[in-house]
Coordinates of C-alpha atoms in Angstrom, one line a residue:
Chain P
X7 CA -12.3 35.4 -7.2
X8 CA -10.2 32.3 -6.9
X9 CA -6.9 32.7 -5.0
X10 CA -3.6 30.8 -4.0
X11 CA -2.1 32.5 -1.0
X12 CA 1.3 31.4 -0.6
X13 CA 3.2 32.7 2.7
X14 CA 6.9 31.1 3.5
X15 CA 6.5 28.1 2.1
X16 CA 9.3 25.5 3.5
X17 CA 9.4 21.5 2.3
X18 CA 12.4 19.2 3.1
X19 CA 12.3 16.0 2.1
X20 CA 14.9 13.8 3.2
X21 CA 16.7 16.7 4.6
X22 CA 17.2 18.4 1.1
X23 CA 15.1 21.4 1.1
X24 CA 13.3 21.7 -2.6
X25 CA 11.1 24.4 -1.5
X26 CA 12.4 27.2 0.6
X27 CA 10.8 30.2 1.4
X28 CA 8.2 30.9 -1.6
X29 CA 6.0 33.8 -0.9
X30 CA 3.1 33.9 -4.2
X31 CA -0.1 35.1 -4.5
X32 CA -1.9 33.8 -7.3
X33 CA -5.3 35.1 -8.5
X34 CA -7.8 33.6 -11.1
X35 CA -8.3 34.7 -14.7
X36 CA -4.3 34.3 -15.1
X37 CA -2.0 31.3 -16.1
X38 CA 1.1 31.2 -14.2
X39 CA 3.8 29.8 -15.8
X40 CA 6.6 28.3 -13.7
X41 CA 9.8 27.8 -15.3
X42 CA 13.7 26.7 -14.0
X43 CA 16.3 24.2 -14.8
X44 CA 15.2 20.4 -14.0
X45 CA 15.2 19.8 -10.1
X46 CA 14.8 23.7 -9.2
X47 CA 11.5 23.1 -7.3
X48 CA 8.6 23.5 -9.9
X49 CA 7.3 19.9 -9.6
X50 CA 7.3 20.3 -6.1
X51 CA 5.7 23.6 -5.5
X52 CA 2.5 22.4 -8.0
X53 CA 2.1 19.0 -5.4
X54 CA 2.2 21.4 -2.6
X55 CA -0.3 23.8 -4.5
X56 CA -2.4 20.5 -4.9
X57 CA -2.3 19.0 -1.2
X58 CA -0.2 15.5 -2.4
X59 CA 3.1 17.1 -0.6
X60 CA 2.7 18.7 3.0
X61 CA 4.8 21.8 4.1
X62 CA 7.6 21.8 6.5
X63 CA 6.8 25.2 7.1
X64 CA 4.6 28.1 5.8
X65 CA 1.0 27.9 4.4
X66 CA -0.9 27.6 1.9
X67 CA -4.4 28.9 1.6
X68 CA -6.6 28.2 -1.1
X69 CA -9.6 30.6 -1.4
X70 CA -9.3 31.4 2.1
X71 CA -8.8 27.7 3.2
X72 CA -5.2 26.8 4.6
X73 CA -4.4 23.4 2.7
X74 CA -3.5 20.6 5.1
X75 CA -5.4 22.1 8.2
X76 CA -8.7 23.4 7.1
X77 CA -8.6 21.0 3.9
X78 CA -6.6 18.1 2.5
X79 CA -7.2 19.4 -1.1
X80 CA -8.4 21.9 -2.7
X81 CA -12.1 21.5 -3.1
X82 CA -12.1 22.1 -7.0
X83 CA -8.7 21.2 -9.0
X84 CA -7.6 19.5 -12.1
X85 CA -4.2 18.1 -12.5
X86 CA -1.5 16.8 -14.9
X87 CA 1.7 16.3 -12.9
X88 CA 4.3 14.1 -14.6
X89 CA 3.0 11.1 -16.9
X90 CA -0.7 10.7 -16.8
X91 CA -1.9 7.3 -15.7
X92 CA -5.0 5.6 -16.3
X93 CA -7.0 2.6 -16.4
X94 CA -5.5 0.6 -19.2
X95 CA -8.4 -1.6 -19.9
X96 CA -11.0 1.6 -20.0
X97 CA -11.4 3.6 -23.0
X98 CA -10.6 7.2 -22.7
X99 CA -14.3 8.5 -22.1
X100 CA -14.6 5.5 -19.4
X101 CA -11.4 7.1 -18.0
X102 CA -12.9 9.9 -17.3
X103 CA -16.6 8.7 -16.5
X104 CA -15.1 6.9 -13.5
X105 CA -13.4 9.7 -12.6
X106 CA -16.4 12.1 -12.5
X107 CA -18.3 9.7 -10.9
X108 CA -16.3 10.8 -7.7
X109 CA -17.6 14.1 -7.3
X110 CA -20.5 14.2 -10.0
X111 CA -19.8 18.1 -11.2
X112 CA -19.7 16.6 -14.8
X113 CA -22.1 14.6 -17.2
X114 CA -21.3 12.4 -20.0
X115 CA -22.0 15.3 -22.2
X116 CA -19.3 17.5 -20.8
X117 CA -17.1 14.9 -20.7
X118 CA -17.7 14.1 -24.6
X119 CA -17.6 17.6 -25.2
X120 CA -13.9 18.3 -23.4
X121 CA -12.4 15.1 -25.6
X122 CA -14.0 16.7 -28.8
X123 CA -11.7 19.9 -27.9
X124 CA -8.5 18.1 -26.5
X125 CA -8.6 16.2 -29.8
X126 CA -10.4 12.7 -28.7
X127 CA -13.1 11.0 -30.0
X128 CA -15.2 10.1 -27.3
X129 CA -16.7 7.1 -29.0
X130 CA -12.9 6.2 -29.8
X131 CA -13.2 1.6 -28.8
X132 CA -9.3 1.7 -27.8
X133 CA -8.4 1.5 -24.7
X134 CA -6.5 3.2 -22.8
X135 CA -3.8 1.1 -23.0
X136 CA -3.4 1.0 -26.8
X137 CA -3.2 5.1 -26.5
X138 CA -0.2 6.8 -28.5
X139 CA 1.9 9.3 -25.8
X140 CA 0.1 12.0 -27.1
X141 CA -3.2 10.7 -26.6
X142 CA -2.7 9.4 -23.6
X143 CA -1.1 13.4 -22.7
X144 CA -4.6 14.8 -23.9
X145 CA -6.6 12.6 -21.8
X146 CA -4.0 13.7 -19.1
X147 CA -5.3 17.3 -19.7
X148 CA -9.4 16.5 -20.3
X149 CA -9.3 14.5 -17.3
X150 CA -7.9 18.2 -15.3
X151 CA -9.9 20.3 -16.9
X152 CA -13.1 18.4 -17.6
X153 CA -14.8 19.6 -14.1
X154 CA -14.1 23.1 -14.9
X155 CA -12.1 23.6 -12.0
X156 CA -11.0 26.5 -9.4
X157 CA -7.1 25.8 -10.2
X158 CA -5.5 23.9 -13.3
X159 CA -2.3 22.1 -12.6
X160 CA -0.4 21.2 -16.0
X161 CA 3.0 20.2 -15.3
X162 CA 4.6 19.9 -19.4
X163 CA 1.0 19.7 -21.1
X164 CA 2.2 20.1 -24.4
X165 CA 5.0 17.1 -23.4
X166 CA 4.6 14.6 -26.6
X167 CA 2.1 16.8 -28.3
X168 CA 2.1 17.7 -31.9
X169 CA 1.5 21.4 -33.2
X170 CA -2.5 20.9 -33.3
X171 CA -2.2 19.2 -29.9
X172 CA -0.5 22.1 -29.1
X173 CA -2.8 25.0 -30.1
X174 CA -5.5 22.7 -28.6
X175 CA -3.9 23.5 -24.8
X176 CA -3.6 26.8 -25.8
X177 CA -7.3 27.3 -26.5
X178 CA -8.5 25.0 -23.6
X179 CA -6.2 27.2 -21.5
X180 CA -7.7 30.5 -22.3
X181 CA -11.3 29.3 -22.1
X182 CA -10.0 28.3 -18.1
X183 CA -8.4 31.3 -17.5
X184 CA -11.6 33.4 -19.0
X185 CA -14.0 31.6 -16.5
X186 CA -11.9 32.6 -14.2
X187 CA -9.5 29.7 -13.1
X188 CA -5.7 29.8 -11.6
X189 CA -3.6 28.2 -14.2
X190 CA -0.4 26.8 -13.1
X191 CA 1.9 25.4 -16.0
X192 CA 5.5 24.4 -16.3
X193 CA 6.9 23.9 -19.7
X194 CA 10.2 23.2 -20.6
X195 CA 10.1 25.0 -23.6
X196 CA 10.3 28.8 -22.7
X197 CA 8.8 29.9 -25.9
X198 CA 5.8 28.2 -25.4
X199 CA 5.6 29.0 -21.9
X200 CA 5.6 32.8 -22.5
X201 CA 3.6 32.2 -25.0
X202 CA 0.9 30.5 -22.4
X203 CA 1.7 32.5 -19.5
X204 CA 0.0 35.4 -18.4
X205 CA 3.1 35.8 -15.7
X206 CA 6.1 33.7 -15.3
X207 CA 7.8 32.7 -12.6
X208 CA 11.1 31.6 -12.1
X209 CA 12.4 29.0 -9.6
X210 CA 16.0 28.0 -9.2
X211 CA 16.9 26.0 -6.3
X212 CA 14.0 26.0 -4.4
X213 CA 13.5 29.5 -4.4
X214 CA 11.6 32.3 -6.4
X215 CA 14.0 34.3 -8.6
X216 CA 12.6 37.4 -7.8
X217 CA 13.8 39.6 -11.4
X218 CA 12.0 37.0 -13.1
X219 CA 8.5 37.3 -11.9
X220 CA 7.6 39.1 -15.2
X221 CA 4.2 39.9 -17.3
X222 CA 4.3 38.2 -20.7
X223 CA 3.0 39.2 -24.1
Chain B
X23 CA -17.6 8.5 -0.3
X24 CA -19.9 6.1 -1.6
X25 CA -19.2 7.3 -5.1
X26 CA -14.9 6.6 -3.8
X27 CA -16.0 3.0 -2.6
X28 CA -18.1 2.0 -5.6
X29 CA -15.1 2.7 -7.9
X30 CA -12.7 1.7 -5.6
X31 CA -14.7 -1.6 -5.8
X32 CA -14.6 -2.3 -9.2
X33 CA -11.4 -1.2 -9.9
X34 CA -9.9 -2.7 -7.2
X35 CA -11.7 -5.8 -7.7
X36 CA -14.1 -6.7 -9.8
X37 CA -11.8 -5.4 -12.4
X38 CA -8.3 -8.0 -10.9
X39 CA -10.7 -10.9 -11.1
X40 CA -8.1 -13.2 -12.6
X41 CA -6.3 -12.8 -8.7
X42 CA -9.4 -15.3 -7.3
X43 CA -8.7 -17.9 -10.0
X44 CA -5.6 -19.2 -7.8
X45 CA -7.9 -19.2 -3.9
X46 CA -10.4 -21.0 -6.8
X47 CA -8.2 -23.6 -7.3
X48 CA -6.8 -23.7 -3.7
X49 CA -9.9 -24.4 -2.3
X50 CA -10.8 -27.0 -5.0
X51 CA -7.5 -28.8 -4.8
X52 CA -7.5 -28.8 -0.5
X53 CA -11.4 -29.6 -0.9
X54 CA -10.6 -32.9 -3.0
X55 CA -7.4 -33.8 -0.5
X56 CA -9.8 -33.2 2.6
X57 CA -12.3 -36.0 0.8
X58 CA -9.9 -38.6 -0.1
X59 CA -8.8 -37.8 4.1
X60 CA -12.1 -38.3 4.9
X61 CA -12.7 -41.0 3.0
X62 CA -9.5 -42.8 4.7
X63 CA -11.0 -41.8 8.0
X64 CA -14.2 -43.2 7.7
X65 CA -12.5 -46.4 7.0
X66 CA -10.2 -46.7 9.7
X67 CA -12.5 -45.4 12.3
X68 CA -15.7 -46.8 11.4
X69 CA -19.2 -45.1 10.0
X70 CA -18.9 -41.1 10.4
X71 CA -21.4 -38.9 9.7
X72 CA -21.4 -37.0 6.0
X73 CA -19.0 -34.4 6.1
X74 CA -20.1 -30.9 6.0
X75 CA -18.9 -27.8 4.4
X76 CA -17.4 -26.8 8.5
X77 CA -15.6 -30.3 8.4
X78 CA -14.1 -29.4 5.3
X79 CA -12.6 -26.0 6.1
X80 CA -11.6 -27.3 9.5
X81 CA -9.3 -29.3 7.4
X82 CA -8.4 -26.7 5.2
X83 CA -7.4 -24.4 8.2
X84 CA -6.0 -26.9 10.3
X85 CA -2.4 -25.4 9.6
X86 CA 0.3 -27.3 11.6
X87 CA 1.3 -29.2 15.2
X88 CA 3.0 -27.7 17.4
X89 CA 7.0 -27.5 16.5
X90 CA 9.1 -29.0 19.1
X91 CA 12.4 -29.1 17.8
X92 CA 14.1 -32.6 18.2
X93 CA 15.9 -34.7 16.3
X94 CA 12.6 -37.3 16.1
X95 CA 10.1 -34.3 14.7
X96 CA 11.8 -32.8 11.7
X97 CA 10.1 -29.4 10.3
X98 CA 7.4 -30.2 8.4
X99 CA 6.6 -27.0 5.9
X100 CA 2.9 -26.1 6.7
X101 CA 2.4 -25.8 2.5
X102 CA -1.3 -25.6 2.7
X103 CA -1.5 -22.6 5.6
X104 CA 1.9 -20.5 3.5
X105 CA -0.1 -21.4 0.2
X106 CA -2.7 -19.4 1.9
X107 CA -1.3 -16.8 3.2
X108 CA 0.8 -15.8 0.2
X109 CA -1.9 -16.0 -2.3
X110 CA -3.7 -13.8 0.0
X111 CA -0.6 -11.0 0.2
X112 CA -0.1 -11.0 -3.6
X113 CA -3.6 -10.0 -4.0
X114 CA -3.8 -7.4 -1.5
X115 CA -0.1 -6.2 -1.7
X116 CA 0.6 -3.1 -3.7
X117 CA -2.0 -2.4 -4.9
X118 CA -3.0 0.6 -2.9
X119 CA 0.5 2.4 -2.8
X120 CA 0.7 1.4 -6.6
X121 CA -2.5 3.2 -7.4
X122 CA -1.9 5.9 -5.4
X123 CA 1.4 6.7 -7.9
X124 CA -1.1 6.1 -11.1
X125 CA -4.5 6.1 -11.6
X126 CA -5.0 7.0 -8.2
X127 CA -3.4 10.6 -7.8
X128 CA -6.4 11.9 -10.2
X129 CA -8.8 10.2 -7.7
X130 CA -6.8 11.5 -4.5
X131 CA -7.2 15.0 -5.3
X132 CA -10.9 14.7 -5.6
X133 CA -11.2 13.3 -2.3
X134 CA -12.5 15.8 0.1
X135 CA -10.1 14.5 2.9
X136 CA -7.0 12.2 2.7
X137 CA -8.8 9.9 5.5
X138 CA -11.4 9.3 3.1
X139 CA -9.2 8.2 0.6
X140 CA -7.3 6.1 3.4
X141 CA -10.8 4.2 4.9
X142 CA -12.0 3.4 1.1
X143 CA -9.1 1.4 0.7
X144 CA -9.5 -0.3 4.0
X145 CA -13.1 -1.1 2.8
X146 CA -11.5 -2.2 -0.5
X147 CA -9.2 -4.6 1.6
X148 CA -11.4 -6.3 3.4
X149 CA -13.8 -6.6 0.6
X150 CA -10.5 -8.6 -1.1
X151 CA -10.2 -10.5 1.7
X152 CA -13.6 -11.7 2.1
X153 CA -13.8 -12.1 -2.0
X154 CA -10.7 -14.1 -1.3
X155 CA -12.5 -16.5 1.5
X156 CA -15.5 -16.7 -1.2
X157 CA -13.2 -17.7 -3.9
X158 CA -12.0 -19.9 -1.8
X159 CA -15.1 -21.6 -0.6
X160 CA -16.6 -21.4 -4.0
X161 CA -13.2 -24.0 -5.2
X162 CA -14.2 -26.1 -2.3
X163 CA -18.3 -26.2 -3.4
X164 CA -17.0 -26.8 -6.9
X165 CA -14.9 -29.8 -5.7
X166 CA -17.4 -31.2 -3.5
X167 CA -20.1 -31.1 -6.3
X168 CA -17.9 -32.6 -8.9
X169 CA -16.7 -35.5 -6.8
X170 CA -20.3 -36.3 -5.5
X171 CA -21.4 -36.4 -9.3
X172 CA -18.7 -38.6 -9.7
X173 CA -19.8 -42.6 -10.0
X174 CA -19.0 -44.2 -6.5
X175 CA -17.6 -40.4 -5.3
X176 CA -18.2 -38.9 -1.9
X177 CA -21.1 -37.2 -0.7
X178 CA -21.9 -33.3 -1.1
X179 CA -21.6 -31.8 1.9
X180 CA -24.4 -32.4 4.5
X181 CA -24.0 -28.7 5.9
X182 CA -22.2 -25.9 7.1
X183 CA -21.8 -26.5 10.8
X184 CA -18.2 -28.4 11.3
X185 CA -19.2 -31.8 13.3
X186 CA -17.6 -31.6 16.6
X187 CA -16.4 -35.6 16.3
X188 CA -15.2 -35.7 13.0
X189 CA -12.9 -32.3 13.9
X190 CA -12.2 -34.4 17.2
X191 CA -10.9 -37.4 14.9
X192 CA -9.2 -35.2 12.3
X193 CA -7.3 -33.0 14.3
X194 CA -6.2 -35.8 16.9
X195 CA -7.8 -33.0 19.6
X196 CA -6.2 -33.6 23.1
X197 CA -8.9 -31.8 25.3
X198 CA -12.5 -32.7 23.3
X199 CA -14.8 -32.2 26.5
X200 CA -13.8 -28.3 26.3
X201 CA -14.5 -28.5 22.5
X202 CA -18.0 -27.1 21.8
X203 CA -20.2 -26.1 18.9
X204 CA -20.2 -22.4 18.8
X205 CA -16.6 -22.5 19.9
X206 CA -15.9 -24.7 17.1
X207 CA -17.5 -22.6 14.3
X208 CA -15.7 -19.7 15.9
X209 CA -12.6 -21.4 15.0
X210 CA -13.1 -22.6 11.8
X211 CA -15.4 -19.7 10.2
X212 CA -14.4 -16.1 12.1
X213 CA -11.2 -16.7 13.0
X214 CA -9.3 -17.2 9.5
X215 CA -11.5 -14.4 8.0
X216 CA -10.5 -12.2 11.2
X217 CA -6.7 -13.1 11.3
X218 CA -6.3 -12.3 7.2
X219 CA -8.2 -9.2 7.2
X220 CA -6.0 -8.0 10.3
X221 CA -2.7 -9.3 8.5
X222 CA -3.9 -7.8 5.4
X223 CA -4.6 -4.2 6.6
X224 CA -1.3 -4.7 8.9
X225 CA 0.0 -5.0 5.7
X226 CA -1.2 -2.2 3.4
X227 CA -0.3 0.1 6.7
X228 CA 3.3 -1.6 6.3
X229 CA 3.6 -0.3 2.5
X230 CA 3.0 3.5 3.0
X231 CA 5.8 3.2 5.7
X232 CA 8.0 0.9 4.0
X233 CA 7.7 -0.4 0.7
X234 CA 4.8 -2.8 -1.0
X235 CA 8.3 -5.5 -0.8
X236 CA 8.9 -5.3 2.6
X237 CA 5.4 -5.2 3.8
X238 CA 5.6 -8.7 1.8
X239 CA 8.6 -9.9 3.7
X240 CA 7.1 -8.6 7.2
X241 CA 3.6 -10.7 6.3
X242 CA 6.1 -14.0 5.1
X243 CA 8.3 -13.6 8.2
X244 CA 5.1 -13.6 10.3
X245 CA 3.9 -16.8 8.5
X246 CA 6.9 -18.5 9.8
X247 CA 7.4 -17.6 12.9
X248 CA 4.0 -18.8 13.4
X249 CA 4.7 -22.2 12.0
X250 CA 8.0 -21.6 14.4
X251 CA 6.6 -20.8 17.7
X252 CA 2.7 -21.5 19.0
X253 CA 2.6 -17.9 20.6
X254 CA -0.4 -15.6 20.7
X255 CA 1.9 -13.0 19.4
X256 CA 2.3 -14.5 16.1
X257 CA -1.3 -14.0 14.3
X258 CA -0.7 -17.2 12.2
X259 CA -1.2 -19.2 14.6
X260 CA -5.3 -17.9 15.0
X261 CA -5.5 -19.4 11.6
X262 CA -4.5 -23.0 12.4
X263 CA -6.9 -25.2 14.3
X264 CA -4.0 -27.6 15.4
X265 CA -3.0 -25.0 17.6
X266 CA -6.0 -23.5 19.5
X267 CA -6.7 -24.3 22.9
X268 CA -9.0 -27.1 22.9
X269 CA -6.9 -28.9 20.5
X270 CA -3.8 -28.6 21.8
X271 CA -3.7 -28.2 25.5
X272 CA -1.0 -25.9 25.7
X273 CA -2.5 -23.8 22.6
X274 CA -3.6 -20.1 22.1
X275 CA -6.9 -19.3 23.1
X276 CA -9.6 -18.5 20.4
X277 CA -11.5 -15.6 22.2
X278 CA -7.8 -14.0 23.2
X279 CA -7.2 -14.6 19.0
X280 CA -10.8 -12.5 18.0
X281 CA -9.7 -9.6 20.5
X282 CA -5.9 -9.1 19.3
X283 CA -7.1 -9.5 15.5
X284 CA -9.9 -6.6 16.3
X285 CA -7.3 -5.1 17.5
X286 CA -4.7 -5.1 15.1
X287 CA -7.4 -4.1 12.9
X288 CA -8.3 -0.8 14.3
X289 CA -4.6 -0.3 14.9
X290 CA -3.9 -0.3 11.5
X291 CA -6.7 1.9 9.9
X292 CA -5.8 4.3 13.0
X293 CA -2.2 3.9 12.0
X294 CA -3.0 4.5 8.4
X295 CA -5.2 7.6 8.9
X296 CA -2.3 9.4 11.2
X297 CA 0.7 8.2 8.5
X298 CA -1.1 8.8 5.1
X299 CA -2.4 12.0 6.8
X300 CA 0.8 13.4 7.2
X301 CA 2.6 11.3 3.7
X302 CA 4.1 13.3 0.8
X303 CA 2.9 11.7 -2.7
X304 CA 5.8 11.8 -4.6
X305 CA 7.0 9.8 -7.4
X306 CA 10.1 7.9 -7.2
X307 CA 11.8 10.4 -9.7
X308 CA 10.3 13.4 -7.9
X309 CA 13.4 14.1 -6.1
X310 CA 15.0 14.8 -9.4
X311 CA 12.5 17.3 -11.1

C-alpha cells in the first residue's frame, strides 16, 4: 500500500517558518483534503510532499523512501500546484505526450483516454495557448493523473471549473483513490472539499489543527 | 535521461528558433565588413592569398586593443565583441529558472534526481551555445556566398584554416614568429566556443542564486571589465584575438585561457548540482499561500 510518512516536519524560509512541526501519515485508497485560511501552510506542505521544497527539519518518507536523502522525488506523482503551465504552442494532447515521453508509463491511448474524462478532446487543433482557464485547469489535472500515479497532488482543482468540470474531478478522483492512490487536495471551497475528502485536515499557521483532523461523509 | 535531453532539446531550442535569427544576421553583417576589410587590405598591402572561413572569424573575434587610458587613446566601445556577447546571454538567460516556475515543475517531478534535471540543462546550454556559433557561421557562409555571386564580388572562402599572414596583417600582431598554425586555430575556433559556454553556464548557475537579471548584469559587467583591463581574470578577454599572447606581447596566454574556461565550466555544473540540490521551488507568490 502506498504511504506518506510525515515525522516533525520543520521548513523556514527566509526565517518565517510556514511549516512547523506536522506529524501525518497518509495511506492510499483515501483523498486527503487540506484546508486553512490563505498562507496557513497548505501550499507548502504539498511542495514538501512532492520533493520541490526541502525540510529544515523532520522527514518525509514516501513508501519507505525518506524524500531528499534516499530520493529527490517521489518515484510516481502527479501534480497541480498553483496555475498549470504548459507549452503554449503545443496542443493539449502534445502537452501531455512530451510529458509522458519522460518516463514512458503512458501511451497515446491513455493519454487520449484521460482528456476524454477531464472533458478534452484529444484531437482538439488549439493550442495550448488559445485554452479558456478552465481548460487549461483540466489539462492541469490530466497531465497529474494521466500516469496513474502513487500520490495525486491537486492544489484548488476545481479552481475556474464549471459544475460538469466539477463532477469530472470528482469521478477522476475516486477512480485514483479506488486503484489505490494518496490524494492530496486543497480547495478553498469547504463544501466541496468535504465533499472530496475522505479525511480533512486542517492547517493554520503552519501547524496541524489537531480537532480538525476529521472523517468526512 | 535521454528521454529529459531529447525534450529539453526541442523545447529548449529547436522550438526558440527565432533567438538564432539575430547571431544569423550578426555573422552576415561582420562577414560582409570583414570582406570589404579584406578587400582594403589586399590593396594596401599587395596580393594576399583568398581569405578563408579562419581569416574571417579571426576578424570576427578580434574584439579590442589593449586599453591604456590616456588622453591620446580615447575608449573605443568593442560593439562587435558586446554585440556578441549579449545576443548570446539573451538567449541563454532565463530560460532555465523561467521553466523551472512553468512548464518545467511537471517535468522536475518526473525526474528521478534533481541532478538530472540540473545536467540536462547544462547539456541544453551548451547545445545553445554551439547552435549559437552555428548560427553564427551559417550568417557568415550566407554572406560570403552572396558576395562571391555578386558581379566583380569577393571570393568564397578558400578554407577553414585561418592564414597565419593575413591574421598577422589584420591584427597588426607584435610577436608573429611565436604565431603558429595550430596555435592560431586554437585561438580563433576553440577559444570563443570555450569562453561562451563557460560564461554561459557561469551564468545559468548565477540565476538559481540570484536572479535571471542579475546573472545578466554579472555576464555585462564581465564584458566590460574585459574591454577595461587585459587580465586573465576577466574571460572576455579569451574571446578577443587582439589580446592573446602572440598578438599582443604583454597579452593573456591561450593555453592558460582553455584551462580556466574548463574550469569555470566544471565549476559551474558542480556549483549547480550542490545549489539546485539543496533549492526550494517556489513561486514568487508562494510565500503568501
Amino acid at each position: 500500500m502506498n504511504t506518506i510518512e510525515i515525522k516533525n516536519l520543520n521548513k523556514k524560509i527566509k526565517g518565517a517558518e510556514v511549516l512547523k512541526d506536522i506529524n501525518l501519515h497518509l495511506e492510499g485508497g483515501k483523498v486527503y483534503g487540506l484546508k486553512g485560511k490563505n498562507g496557513s501552510g497548505k501550499t507548502m506542505l504539498m511542495r514538501a510532499v512532492c520533493g520541490l521544497i526541502l525540510p529544515t527539519g523532520g522527514s518525509i518518507n514516501i513508501n519507505g523512501e525518506q524524500l531528499g536523502k534516499q530520493i529527490s522525488f517521489p518515484r510516481s506523482v502527479g501534480i497541480l500546484i498553483e496555475n498549470p503551465s504548459f507549452i503554449p504552442g503545443y496542443t493539449g494532447l502534445k502537452n501531455l505526450s512530451v510529458l509522458a515521453a519522460i518516463q514512458k508509463r503512458v501511451g497515446e491511448d491513455e493519454i487520449r483516454e484521460t482528456l476524454e474524462k477531464i472533458g478534452l478532446d484529444p484531437d482538439d487543433k488549439r493550442t495550448y495557448r488559445k485554452y479558456s482557464l478552465g481548460m487549461k485547469q483540466r489539462l492541469g489535472i490530466a497531465a497529474a493523473v494521466m500516469e496513474n500515479p502513487d500520490i495525486v497532488i491537486l492544489d484548488e482543482p476545481i479552481n475556474a471549473l464549471d459544475e460538469s468540470g466539477a463532477k469530472q474531478v470528482r469521478t477522476i478522483l475516486k477512480e485514483q483513490k479506488e486503484r489505490g492512490a494518496v490524494c492530496i487536495i486543497a480547495c478553498h471551497d469547504s463544501e466541496e472539499l468535504n465533499f472530496l475528502s475522505d479525511e480533512i485536515i486542517e492547517i493554520a499557521e503552519g501547524r496541524i489543527v489537531p480537532q480538525a483532523s476529521q472523517s468526512c461523509h | 535521461m535521454k528521454q529529459q535531453i531529447r525534450a529539453e532539446l526541442k523545447q529548449g531550442i529547436v522550438r526558440r528558433w527565432y533567438l538564432y535569427i539575430l547571431p544569423f544576421a550578426l555573422g552576415a553583417v561582420s562577414t560582409a565588413a570583414f570582406l570589404n576589410r579584406y578587400a582594403l587590405l589586399e590593396a594596401w598591402t599587395g596580393e594576399l592569398r583568398a581569405a578563408s572561413f579562419g581569416d574571417c572569424f579571426a576578424y570576427i573575434f578580434r574584439g579590442m586593443q589593449e586599453y591604456i587610458p590616456n588622453q591620446h587613446q580615447p575608449f573605443e566601445v568593442p560593439v562587435l565583441f558586446l554585440l556578441i556577447n549579449i545576443l548570446l546571454a539573451v538567449l541563454i538567460g532565463g530560460y532555465a529558472a523561467g521553466e523551472l516556475h512553468g512548464t518545467g515543475l511537471n517535468k522536475l517531478v518526473r525526474c528521478r534526481r534533481r541532478s538530472d534535471w540540473w545536467i540536462c540543462k547544462c547539456i541544453w546550454n551548451v547545445i545553445s551555445v554551439l547552435g549559437y556559433y552555428a548560427a553564427l557561421i551559417a550568417g557568415a557562409v550566407t554572406a560570403a556566398f552572396i558576395a562571391s555571386v555578386k558581379p566583380g564580388g569577393a571570393a568564397f572562402f578558400s578554407g577553414i584554416a585561418p592564414h597565419k599572414e593575413v591574421v598577422v596583417k589584420l591584427l597588426f600582431c607584435e610577436n608573429p614568429d611565436k604565431l603558429n598554425d595550430k596555435m592560431l586555430c586554437c585561438m580563433v575556433f576553440v577559444l570563443p566556443v570555450l569562453t561562451s559556454m563557460a560564461v554561459s553556464l557561469f551564468q545559468m548557475t548565477i540565476e538559481f542564486i540570484l536572479q535571471p537579471w542579475v546573472s545578466f548584469m554579472v555576464l555585462m559587467a564581465n564584458c566590460v571589465f574585459s574591454a577595461f583591463f587585459m587580465k586573465g581574470c576577466w574571460l572576455g578577454n579569451y574571446m578577443m584575438l587582439y589580446r592573446m599572447k602572440p598578438v599582443n606581447a604583454n597579452g593573456v596566454d591561450w593555453q592558460t585561457g582553455i584551462l580556466i574556461n574548463l574550469l569555470v565550466i566544471a565549476a559551474s555544473i558542480t556549483a549547480g548540482v550542490f545549489l539546485f540540490g539543496r533549492y526550494d521551488v517556489l513561486n514568487k507568490n508562494s510565500m503568501n499561500k
